[in-house]
Amino acid sequence: MLLWFTWDMPRPDAALEHQRRPSVTLQTADGGPLGNQGDLYGETLRLRDMPAYVPAALLSIEDRRFRQHFGVDPIGLARALYRNFHAGDVVQGGSTLTQQLAKNIFLSPARSTRRKVQEALMALWLEHRFSKDQLLEIYLNRVYLGGGAYGVDAAARLYFGVSARRLTLPQAAILAGLPQAPSRYNPRSNPDGAMARARDVLAAMRDTGAIDEAQMARAIDEMAIPPRPSRNGGWFADWIFEDIPEAFPGSADLVIRTTLDPRWQNAVETRMAAILDGPGREMRVSQGAVIVLDAQNGAVRAMAGGRDFRRSPFNRATDARRQPGSTFKALVYLAALERGASPGDSVSDLPIAGGRWSPSNGRYRSRGSVTLEEAFAHSVNTSAVRVMQMGGGPRAVAEVASRLGIRGRFPPDGSIALGTGEVTLIDLAAAYAALVNGGRRVTPFGMARVEAERGRVLPAPRVEPAQVIAASHAEQMRQMMMAVTRYGTGRAAAVPGVTTGGKTGTTQNYHDAWFMGFAQLASGPVVIGVWLGNDNNLGMDDVGGGTLPARLFREIVEAVRGNESAR
């Protein structure tokens, strides 16, 4: 029977030399938690390196007789069988800490009599091979505690942002409650459950004499929910993870401080949700995407690739290609400025006669002649086509778009002036950044600092801004964009006391509604790109770029500006 139970057991020495996936930990710009990938391990600690209540909490809740038994605890097993029999259900386990260690390191989680016998035999070998303190250290450094974290130090850093050397008693109690069900008691996804379990741990510590009643009461009062990562920051995290294999080949553990600003991210998430759940629902808008860039260097401050990352992880900010509508006119007018035109020049706003294609001006009433600035501010389609001709035609406009970093194929006819090509939101936002920062092309990036093992700092992948258009032309476009929010189609985006500008965009039958704009804040200029629409391409109810998208832009800026004023 012994041979039958043990013939396929793993070699203990080989199993202790474990292999693991390299870990990548992402932090927000202020060092808060954002996400992680791979197997997260912290520093290997000895018992003397951590507060005494850390192992005490674990033993109190998991194995009070750890110091007395020989790997298998007949007394504990009998007690568990008695309680389970009277309860009519499995309410208490009989496995010792050593058996848990054997199961976690050597064996599969399968539940069978054969596996339980193997677990007991392996526990006996572990007790023979290691001292009690050594077993406890192996357990504390190897136990899985949820969120990809193995060991108390990794979990302490993941959930609380501190080393296990500096854990408080309430934090130690939360971690000690995790081995039973790491997912169910994860303090990020289920903070109430984690704190209830931690109170059970503290009560167990009091019962075993590890702490007294006063210490338990004080720990319960001091217990706090760990900071939670951004609810919808998964789009940004996935965008970062995609670049890591190419940027950092190999198997090193990395800690990456990103450019994501929690203030901007929170404003984007909460305001977009309010728009979509409120007026958006009534106007048949089901999806949206927002990108916030530092206009000076292209750092991504916030990214929302949709309504809910858990329901739809597809990133509409970086991967969806859609017609930009009139937001593309900024590049049409820029091409004309480079050919010698100026914002004060006159252009006709009358209908274009002849040919098979005649663009409509919608609700705009023609005046006969307007300035380029007025035509841009009021988004006059017929004037945009004429301005395109002033700028050298479709090919010249496509060249400007390519120079500013917009990738894609563009129609070789006059419809390019009305944004009938397809772009991504992030590319269009980067192009607008050049119109705000004096003509420097930026490449959006999300990694600010990359740290490998032992604090070694690696160069973060980043393309430095390059001058691609004249500063004078960029300033003219900036002034024209300010006219849009001052008296044009983007008046709903204006923020009192803040310099703003931008361009509205609406595609045929209200399939897409855009607002691309900038705001000059105390912390510097930012570009905010907003898209609203539906994944199935159904038209919305009269939602143009100057309505909900412009309003969302304004509300995001107001939320962040309020935070800046309060600081």
Coordinates of C-alpha atoms in Angstrom, one line a residue:
M1 CA 0.0 0.0 0.0
L2 CA 2.8 2.4 0.8
L3 CA 4.4 1.8 -2.6
W4 CA 1.0 2.4 -4.3
F5 CA 0.6 5.7 -2.4
T6 CA 4.1 7.0 -3.1
W7 CA 5.2 5.7 -6.5
D8 CA 4.5 9.1 -8.3
M9 CA 5.3 11.5 -5.5
P10 CA 7.7 14.3 -6.5
R11 CA 11.3 14.4 -5.3
P12 CA 11.2 16.9 -2.3
D13 CA 14.6 18.4 -3.0
A14 CA 13.6 19.2 -6.6
A15 CA 10.3 20.7 -5.6
L16 CA 11.9 23.1 -3.2
E17 CA 13.9 24.6 -6.0
H18 CA 10.8 26.1 -7.5
Q19 CA 10.5 27.9 -10.8
R20 CA 8.2 30.9 -11.2
R21 CA 7.1 33.4 -13.7
P22 CA 8.9 36.8 -13.5
S23 CA 6.7 39.5 -12.0
V24 CA 5.8 43.0 -13.3
T25 CA 4.3 45.4 -10.8
L26 CA 2.7 48.6 -12.0
Q27 CA 2.3 51.7 -9.9
T28 CA 0.5 54.9 -10.5
A29 CA 2.4 58.2 -10.8
D30 CA 2.2 58.7 -7.0
G31 CA 3.3 55.2 -6.2
G32 CA -0.2 53.6 -5.6
P33 CA -1.2 50.1 -6.7
L34 CA -2.2 49.7 -10.3
G35 CA -1.7 46.1 -11.4
N36 CA 0.7 43.2 -11.5
Q37 CA 1.5 40.3 -13.8
G38 CA 3.3 37.0 -13.1
D39 CA 4.3 35.5 -9.8
L40 CA 5.0 38.3 -7.3
Y41 CA 7.6 37.4 -4.6
G42 CA 9.0 39.8 -2.1
E43 CA 12.1 39.6 0.1
T44 CA 12.9 36.3 1.7
L45 CA 12.6 37.0 5.4
R46 CA 13.6 35.1 8.6
L47 CA 11.3 35.1 11.6
R48 CA 13.6 37.6 13.4
D49 CA 13.1 40.0 10.5
M50 CA 9.3 40.4 11.0
P51 CA 7.2 41.5 13.9
A52 CA 6.5 38.6 16.3
Y53 CA 2.7 39.0 15.8
V54 CA 3.0 38.1 12.1
P55 CA 3.8 34.3 12.7
A56 CA 1.7 34.4 15.8
A57 CA -1.4 35.5 13.8
L58 CA -0.9 32.7 11.3
L59 CA -0.4 30.0 13.9
S60 CA -3.4 31.2 16.0
I61 CA -5.8 30.9 13.1
E62 CA -4.3 28.0 11.1
D63 CA -2.5 25.6 13.5
R64 CA -2.4 26.3 17.2
R65 CA -0.6 23.0 18.0
F66 CA 2.1 23.6 15.4
R67 CA 4.9 23.5 18.0
Q68 CA 3.6 20.2 19.6
H69 CA 2.7 17.9 16.7
F70 CA 5.0 15.9 14.4
G71 CA 3.5 17.0 11.1
V72 CA 0.2 15.3 11.5
D73 CA -2.0 16.2 14.4
P74 CA -4.2 13.3 15.6
I75 CA -5.7 15.5 18.3
G76 CA -6.6 18.3 15.9
L77 CA -7.9 15.8 13.3
A78 CA -10.1 14.2 16.0
R79 CA -11.5 17.6 17.0
A80 CA -12.2 18.6 13.4
L81 CA -14.0 15.3 12.8
Y82 CA -16.1 15.8 15.9
R83 CA -17.2 19.3 15.0
N84 CA -17.9 18.4 11.4
F85 CA -20.0 15.5 12.5
H86 CA -22.1 17.6 14.8
A87 CA -22.4 20.4 12.3
G88 CA -23.4 18.1 9.5
D89 CA -21.0 19.9 7.2
V90 CA -17.3 20.6 6.9
V91 CA -16.8 23.6 9.2
Q92 CA -13.2 22.9 10.3
G93 CA -10.2 21.3 8.6
G94 CA -7.8 18.9 10.2
S95 CA -4.7 19.7 8.2
T96 CA -1.6 21.1 10.0
L97 CA 0.5 23.9 8.7
T98 CA 3.1 21.4 7.7
Q99 CA 0.5 19.5 5.6
Q100 CA -0.6 22.7 4.0
L101 CA 3.0 23.4 3.1
A102 CA 3.4 19.9 1.6
K103 CA 0.2 20.4 -0.4
N104 CA 1.2 23.9 -1.7
I105 CA 4.7 23.1 -2.6
F106 CA 4.7 19.5 -3.7
L107 CA 1.2 18.3 -4.6
S108 CA -1.9 19.2 -6.6
P109 CA -5.0 20.6 -5.0
A110 CA -7.0 17.5 -6.0
R111 CA -9.2 16.1 -3.2
S112 CA -8.7 12.3 -2.9
T113 CA -7.7 9.8 -0.3
R114 CA -4.5 9.1 -2.2
R115 CA -3.5 12.8 -2.2
K116 CA -4.3 13.2 1.5
V117 CA -2.0 10.2 2.3
Q118 CA 0.7 11.7 0.1
E119 CA 0.3 15.0 2.0
A120 CA 0.7 13.3 5.3
L121 CA 3.8 11.4 4.2
M122 CA 5.3 14.6 2.8
A123 CA 4.6 16.4 6.0
L124 CA 6.4 13.8 8.0
W125 CA 9.4 14.2 5.7
L126 CA 9.3 18.0 6.1
E127 CA 9.2 17.7 9.9
H128 CA 12.2 15.3 9.8
R129 CA 14.1 17.5 7.3
F130 CA 13.5 21.0 8.8
S131 CA 13.1 22.6 12.2
K132 CA 9.8 24.2 13.2
D133 CA 11.2 27.7 12.7
Q134 CA 12.5 26.8 9.3
L135 CA 9.1 25.3 8.3
L136 CA 7.3 28.4 9.5
E137 CA 9.8 30.6 7.5
I138 CA 9.3 28.5 4.3
Y139 CA 5.5 28.8 4.7
L140 CA 5.5 32.6 5.3
N141 CA 7.8 33.1 2.3
R142 CA 5.9 30.8 -0.1
V143 CA 2.2 30.8 0.8
Y144 CA -0.1 32.2 -1.8
L145 CA -2.0 35.2 -0.5
G146 CA -4.0 36.3 -3.6
G147 CA -3.4 38.8 -6.3
G148 CA -0.4 36.9 -7.7
A149 CA 1.5 37.4 -4.4
Y150 CA 3.5 34.6 -2.8
G151 CA 4.7 35.1 0.7
V152 CA 3.9 37.7 3.3
D153 CA 6.5 40.3 2.1
A154 CA 5.0 40.3 -1.5
A155 CA 1.5 40.5 -0.1
A156 CA 2.4 43.3 2.3
R157 CA 3.9 45.3 -0.5
L158 CA 0.9 44.5 -2.8
Y159 CA -1.9 45.3 -0.4
F160 CA -0.3 47.9 1.9
G161 CA 2.7 49.3 0.1
V162 CA 5.1 48.3 2.9
S163 CA 7.6 45.6 3.7
A164 CA 6.5 42.7 5.9
R165 CA 9.1 44.1 8.4
R166 CA 6.8 47.1 9.0
L167 CA 3.4 45.4 9.1
T168 CA 1.1 46.6 11.8
L169 CA -1.0 44.1 13.9
P170 CA -4.3 44.8 11.9
Q171 CA -2.4 44.3 8.6
A172 CA -0.8 41.1 9.9
A173 CA -4.3 39.8 10.9
I174 CA -5.7 40.6 7.4
L175 CA -2.8 38.6 5.8
A176 CA -3.1 35.7 8.2
G177 CA -6.7 35.3 7.2
L178 CA -5.9 34.9 3.5
P179 CA -4.5 31.3 3.2
Q180 CA -7.9 29.7 3.8
A181 CA -9.4 31.5 0.7
P182 CA -7.2 34.0 -1.0
S183 CA -9.7 35.1 -3.6
R184 CA -12.7 35.3 -1.2
Y185 CA -10.8 37.3 1.4
N186 CA -8.8 39.5 -0.9
P187 CA -8.8 42.9 0.7
R188 CA -9.0 44.7 -2.6
S189 CA -12.0 42.8 -4.1
N190 CA -13.7 42.0 -0.9
P191 CA -12.6 44.5 1.8
D192 CA -15.6 43.7 4.1
G193 CA -14.9 40.0 4.0
A194 CA -11.2 40.5 4.6
M195 CA -11.8 42.7 7.6
A196 CA -14.4 40.2 9.1
R197 CA -11.9 37.4 8.6
A198 CA -9.1 39.6 10.3
R199 CA -11.4 40.1 13.3
D200 CA -11.6 36.3 13.6
V201 CA -7.8 36.1 13.5
L202 CA -7.5 38.7 16.2
A203 CA -10.0 36.8 18.4
A204 CA -8.0 33.6 17.8
M205 CA -4.8 35.5 18.8
R206 CA -6.5 36.7 22.0
D207 CA -7.7 33.1 22.8
T208 CA -4.1 31.8 22.4
G209 CA -2.6 34.6 24.5
A210 CA -0.6 36.1 21.6
I211 CA -2.4 39.5 22.4
D212 CA -4.6 40.7 25.1
E213 CA -8.2 42.2 25.0
A214 CA -6.9 45.8 24.8
Q215 CA -4.6 45.0 22.0
M216 CA -7.4 43.3 20.0
A217 CA -9.8 46.2 20.5
R218 CA -7.1 48.7 19.4
A219 CA -6.2 46.7 16.4
I220 CA -9.9 46.5 15.3
D221 CA -10.2 50.3 15.7
E222 CA -7.1 50.8 13.6
M223 CA -8.1 48.4 10.9
A224 CA -8.3 50.1 7.5
I225 CA -9.2 49.0 4.0
P226 CA -6.1 48.9 1.8
P227 CA -6.0 51.3 -1.1
R228 CA -7.7 49.8 -4.1
P229 CA -6.3 50.1 -7.7
S230 CA -8.2 52.0 -10.3
R231 CA -11.5 50.2 -11.1
N232 CA -11.0 50.7 -14.8
G233 CA -7.3 51.2 -15.0
G234 CA -7.0 47.8 -16.7
W235 CA -7.0 49.3 -20.2
F236 CA -3.9 51.4 -19.3
A237 CA -2.3 48.4 -17.5
D238 CA -2.8 46.1 -20.5
W239 CA -1.5 48.9 -22.8
I240 CA 1.7 48.9 -20.7
F241 CA 2.0 45.1 -20.5
E242 CA 1.9 44.8 -24.3
D243 CA 5.2 46.7 -24.6
I244 CA 7.1 44.9 -21.9
P245 CA 8.3 41.8 -23.7
E246 CA 9.9 43.9 -26.5
A247 CA 11.2 46.7 -24.3
F248 CA 12.6 44.4 -21.6
P249 CA 13.3 40.9 -23.0
G250 CA 14.4 38.4 -20.4
S251 CA 12.9 37.2 -17.1
A252 CA 13.8 39.9 -14.6
D253 CA 11.3 41.1 -12.0
L254 CA 10.2 44.7 -12.7
V255 CA 8.6 47.5 -10.7
I256 CA 7.3 50.2 -13.1
R257 CA 6.2 53.6 -12.0
T258 CA 3.8 54.7 -14.6
T259 CA 2.5 58.1 -15.7
L260 CA -1.1 57.4 -14.7
D261 CA -2.4 60.2 -12.4
P262 CA -5.1 58.9 -10.0
R263 CA -6.8 62.3 -9.9
W264 CA -7.2 62.4 -13.7
Q265 CA -8.1 58.7 -13.9
N266 CA -10.8 59.0 -11.2
A267 CA -12.2 62.1 -12.8
V268 CA -12.4 60.3 -16.2
E269 CA -14.0 57.2 -14.8
T270 CA -16.6 58.8 -12.6
R271 CA -17.6 61.6 -15.0
M272 CA -17.9 59.3 -18.0
A273 CA -20.0 56.8 -16.0
A274 CA -22.3 59.6 -14.9
I275 CA -22.7 60.8 -18.5
L276 CA -23.4 57.3 -19.9
D277 CA -25.7 56.3 -17.1
G278 CA -27.6 59.6 -17.2
P279 CA -28.2 61.6 -20.4
G280 CA -26.3 59.0 -22.4
R281 CA -28.8 56.3 -21.7
E282 CA -31.7 58.5 -22.8
M283 CA -29.8 59.5 -26.0
R284 CA -28.8 55.9 -27.0
V285 CA -25.1 56.2 -26.1
S286 CA -23.7 52.9 -24.7
Q287 CA -19.9 53.4 -25.0
G288 CA -17.2 55.9 -24.6
A289 CA -13.4 56.4 -24.5
V290 CA -11.3 59.1 -23.0
I291 CA -7.5 59.8 -23.2
V292 CA -5.6 62.5 -21.2
L293 CA -2.1 63.4 -22.4
D294 CA 0.5 65.8 -21.0
A295 CA 0.7 68.1 -24.0
Q296 CA 4.4 68.8 -23.4
N297 CA 5.8 65.3 -23.6
G298 CA 3.0 62.9 -24.3
A299 CA 2.7 61.2 -20.9
V300 CA -0.6 59.4 -20.5
R301 CA -2.3 60.8 -17.4
A302 CA -5.6 58.9 -17.8
M303 CA -7.1 56.3 -20.1
A304 CA -10.6 54.8 -20.2
G305 CA -11.0 52.4 -23.1
G306 CA -14.7 51.8 -22.6
R307 CA -17.5 51.8 -20.1
D308 CA -16.5 48.8 -17.9
F309 CA -13.2 47.0 -18.2
R310 CA -14.5 43.8 -16.6
R311 CA -17.3 43.5 -19.1
S312 CA -15.3 44.6 -22.2
P313 CA -11.5 44.8 -22.0
F314 CA -11.3 46.0 -25.7
N315 CA -9.5 49.3 -25.6
R316 CA -11.5 51.8 -27.7
A317 CA -8.9 54.5 -26.9
T318 CA -5.9 52.8 -28.5
D319 CA -7.3 50.0 -30.8
A320 CA -10.6 51.2 -32.3
R321 CA -10.3 53.0 -35.6
R322 CA -13.2 55.3 -36.4
Q323 CA -14.0 58.3 -38.5
P324 CA -13.0 61.5 -36.6
G325 CA -15.5 63.8 -38.3
S326 CA -14.8 67.5 -38.0
T327 CA -12.0 67.0 -35.4
F328 CA -9.8 66.2 -38.4
K329 CA -10.4 69.8 -39.7
A330 CA -7.6 71.0 -37.4
L331 CA -5.1 69.3 -39.7
V332 CA -6.9 70.7 -42.8
Y333 CA -6.5 74.2 -41.5
L334 CA -2.9 73.6 -40.4
A335 CA -2.0 72.6 -44.0
A336 CA -3.5 75.8 -45.2
L337 CA -1.6 77.9 -42.7
E338 CA 1.6 76.2 -43.8
R339 CA 0.8 77.3 -47.4
G340 CA 0.5 81.0 -46.3
A341 CA -3.1 81.4 -45.1
S342 CA -3.9 83.1 -41.9
P343 CA -6.9 82.9 -39.4
G344 CA -8.2 86.3 -40.6
D345 CA -8.4 85.4 -44.3
S346 CA -11.8 85.1 -45.8
V347 CA -13.3 81.9 -47.2
S348 CA -16.8 81.3 -48.7
D349 CA -19.3 79.4 -46.7
L350 CA -21.8 78.9 -49.5
P351 CA -22.8 75.5 -50.9
I352 CA -20.4 73.8 -53.2
A353 CA -22.1 73.3 -56.6
G354 CA -21.2 70.8 -59.3
G355 CA -19.9 67.3 -59.2
R356 CA -21.6 64.2 -57.6
W357 CA -20.6 65.2 -54.0
S358 CA -21.9 68.2 -52.2
P359 CA -21.2 68.5 -48.5
S360 CA -23.9 69.8 -46.2
N361 CA -23.4 72.5 -43.5
G362 CA -26.2 71.0 -41.4
R363 CA -28.0 73.7 -39.3
Y364 CA -25.4 76.4 -40.0
R365 CA -26.8 79.3 -42.0
S366 CA -24.5 80.7 -44.6
R367 CA -23.3 84.3 -44.5
G368 CA -21.5 84.3 -47.9
S369 CA -18.0 84.9 -46.5
V370 CA -16.4 84.2 -43.1
T371 CA -12.8 84.2 -41.7
L372 CA -10.9 81.0 -41.4
E373 CA -11.2 81.3 -37.6
E374 CA -15.0 81.7 -37.8
A375 CA -15.3 78.8 -40.3
F376 CA -13.2 76.6 -37.9
A377 CA -15.1 77.7 -34.8
H378 CA -18.5 77.0 -36.4
S379 CA -17.3 73.9 -38.2
V380 CA -18.5 74.9 -41.6
N381 CA -18.1 71.9 -43.9
T382 CA -18.1 73.8 -47.3
S383 CA -15.5 76.2 -46.0
A384 CA -13.3 73.3 -44.8
V385 CA -13.3 71.8 -48.3
R386 CA -12.2 75.2 -49.7
V387 CA -9.6 75.5 -47.0
M388 CA -8.3 72.0 -47.9
Q389 CA -7.8 73.3 -51.5
M390 CA -6.0 76.3 -50.2
G391 CA -3.7 73.9 -48.3
G392 CA -2.7 71.9 -51.3
G393 CA -5.4 69.3 -51.5
P394 CA -6.0 65.8 -50.0
R395 CA -2.4 64.7 -50.3
A396 CA -1.0 67.7 -48.4
V397 CA -3.5 67.1 -45.6
A398 CA -2.6 63.4 -45.4
E399 CA 1.1 64.4 -45.2
V400 CA 0.4 66.8 -42.3
A401 CA -1.5 64.0 -40.5
S402 CA 1.4 61.5 -41.0
R403 CA 3.9 64.1 -39.8
L404 CA 1.9 64.5 -36.5
G405 CA 1.9 60.7 -35.9
I406 CA -1.6 59.7 -37.2
R407 CA -1.4 56.4 -38.9
G408 CA -3.8 55.1 -41.5
R409 CA -5.1 55.5 -45.0
F410 CA -6.9 58.7 -45.9
P411 CA -9.3 59.2 -48.8
P412 CA -7.7 60.9 -51.8
D413 CA -10.6 63.2 -52.4
G414 CA -12.3 66.2 -50.8
S415 CA -14.1 64.1 -48.1
I416 CA -10.8 64.0 -46.2
A417 CA -11.6 67.5 -45.1
L418 CA -14.6 66.2 -43.2
G419 CA -12.8 63.4 -41.4
T420 CA -13.9 60.4 -43.4
G421 CA -10.6 58.5 -42.8
E422 CA -10.2 56.4 -39.8
V423 CA -8.0 57.2 -36.7
T424 CA -7.5 56.0 -33.2
L425 CA -8.3 58.3 -30.3
I426 CA -4.8 58.2 -28.9
D427 CA -3.2 59.1 -32.2
L428 CA -5.5 62.0 -32.7
A429 CA -4.8 63.3 -29.1
A430 CA -1.1 63.1 -29.8
A431 CA -1.5 65.2 -33.0
Y432 CA -3.5 67.8 -31.0
A433 CA -0.7 68.0 -28.4
A434 CA 1.6 69.4 -31.1
L435 CA -0.9 72.2 -31.8
V436 CA -0.7 73.1 -28.1
N437 CA 3.0 72.7 -27.2
G438 CA 4.5 74.9 -29.9
G439 CA 4.7 72.3 -32.8
R440 CA 6.5 69.4 -31.2
R441 CA 5.3 65.9 -32.1
V442 CA 4.8 63.7 -29.1
T443 CA 4.6 59.9 -28.8
P444 CA 2.3 58.8 -26.0
F445 CA 4.1 56.8 -23.3
G446 CA 3.1 55.3 -19.9
M447 CA 6.4 54.2 -18.2
A448 CA 8.1 56.9 -16.1
R449 CA 10.6 54.8 -14.1
V450 CA 11.5 51.1 -14.4
E451 CA 13.3 49.3 -11.5
A452 CA 14.7 45.8 -11.6
E453 CA 16.1 43.6 -8.9
R454 CA 18.3 45.2 -6.2
G455 CA 17.0 48.7 -7.1
R456 CA 18.7 48.7 -10.6
V457 CA 17.0 51.4 -12.7
L458 CA 16.5 50.6 -16.3
P459 CA 15.8 53.2 -19.1
A460 CA 12.1 53.6 -19.7
P461 CA 11.1 53.4 -23.4
R462 CA 10.3 56.9 -24.6
V463 CA 10.6 59.0 -27.8
E464 CA 11.6 62.6 -27.2
P465 CA 9.3 65.3 -28.7
A466 CA 10.5 66.6 -32.1
Q467 CA 9.7 69.9 -33.8
V468 CA 7.6 69.0 -36.8
I469 CA 5.6 72.2 -37.4
A470 CA 6.5 75.9 -37.0
A471 CA 5.7 77.3 -33.6
S472 CA 3.9 80.2 -35.2
H473 CA 1.5 77.9 -37.0
A474 CA 0.9 75.9 -33.8
E475 CA 0.1 79.1 -32.0
Q476 CA -2.4 80.2 -34.7
M477 CA -4.1 76.8 -34.5
R478 CA -4.2 77.1 -30.7
Q479 CA -6.0 80.5 -31.0
M480 CA -8.5 79.1 -33.4
M481 CA -9.2 76.2 -31.1
M482 CA -9.8 78.7 -28.3
A483 CA -12.4 80.4 -30.5
V484 CA -14.3 77.0 -30.7
T485 CA -14.9 77.0 -26.9
R486 CA -15.4 80.8 -26.8
Y487 CA -18.1 81.3 -29.4
G488 CA -18.2 78.2 -31.6
T489 CA -19.6 74.7 -31.6
G490 CA -17.6 73.8 -28.4
R491 CA -19.0 76.4 -26.0
A492 CA -20.2 73.6 -23.7
A493 CA -16.6 72.7 -23.1
A494 CA -15.6 76.1 -21.7
V495 CA -14.5 76.2 -18.1
P496 CA -14.7 79.6 -16.3
G497 CA -11.2 80.7 -15.3
V498 CA -9.4 78.1 -17.4
T499 CA -7.9 78.6 -20.8
T500 CA -9.5 76.0 -23.0
G501 CA -9.8 75.2 -26.7
G502 CA -10.6 72.3 -29.0
K503 CA -12.7 71.0 -31.8
T504 CA -16.0 69.1 -32.1
G505 CA -16.6 66.3 -34.4
T506 CA -19.8 64.4 -35.5
T507 CA -20.0 61.7 -38.1
Q508 CA -22.9 60.9 -40.4
N509 CA -26.2 59.8 -38.7
Y510 CA -24.6 60.5 -35.3
H511 CA -22.6 57.3 -35.3
D512 CA -19.6 59.0 -33.6
A513 CA -19.3 62.1 -31.4
W514 CA -15.9 63.6 -30.6
F515 CA -14.4 66.4 -28.7
M516 CA -10.6 67.0 -28.8
G517 CA -9.5 69.8 -26.6
F518 CA -6.9 71.2 -24.3
A519 CA -6.9 72.9 -20.9
Q520 CA -4.2 75.1 -19.4
L521 CA -4.0 74.2 -15.7
A522 CA -1.6 75.2 -13.0
S523 CA 0.2 71.8 -13.4
G524 CA 0.6 72.4 -17.2
P525 CA -1.3 72.0 -20.4
V526 CA -3.2 68.7 -21.1
V527 CA -4.9 67.4 -24.1
I528 CA -8.2 65.5 -23.5
G529 CA -9.7 63.3 -26.2
V530 CA -13.3 62.2 -25.9
W531 CA -15.3 59.7 -28.1
L532 CA -18.9 58.6 -27.5
G533 CA -20.8 56.1 -29.6
N534 CA -21.9 52.5 -29.9
D535 CA -20.0 49.3 -30.6
N536 CA -22.7 48.2 -33.0
N537 CA -22.4 51.5 -34.9
L538 CA -26.0 52.4 -34.3
G539 CA -26.7 56.1 -34.5
M540 CA -27.3 58.1 -31.3
D541 CA -30.2 60.6 -30.7
D542 CA -28.8 63.9 -31.8
V543 CA -25.5 63.5 -30.0
G544 CA -22.9 65.8 -31.7
G545 CA -19.4 66.6 -30.5
G546 CA -20.6 69.9 -29.0
T547 CA -23.1 68.2 -26.7
L548 CA -22.2 65.3 -24.4
P549 CA -18.5 65.0 -25.4
A550 CA -17.9 68.7 -24.8
R551 CA -19.8 68.5 -21.5
L552 CA -17.7 65.4 -20.5
F553 CA -14.5 67.4 -21.3
R554 CA -15.7 70.3 -19.1
E555 CA -16.7 68.1 -16.2
I556 CA -13.4 66.2 -16.2
V557 CA -11.4 69.5 -16.2
E558 CA -13.6 70.9 -13.4
A559 CA -13.1 67.8 -11.2
V560 CA -9.3 67.9 -11.5
R561 CA -9.1 71.7 -11.2
G562 CA -11.1 71.4 -7.9
N563 CA -8.6 68.9 -6.6
E564 CA -5.7 71.2 -7.5
S565 CA -7.4 74.1 -5.7
A566 CA -7.9 71.9 -2.6
R567 CA -4.3 70.8 -2.4

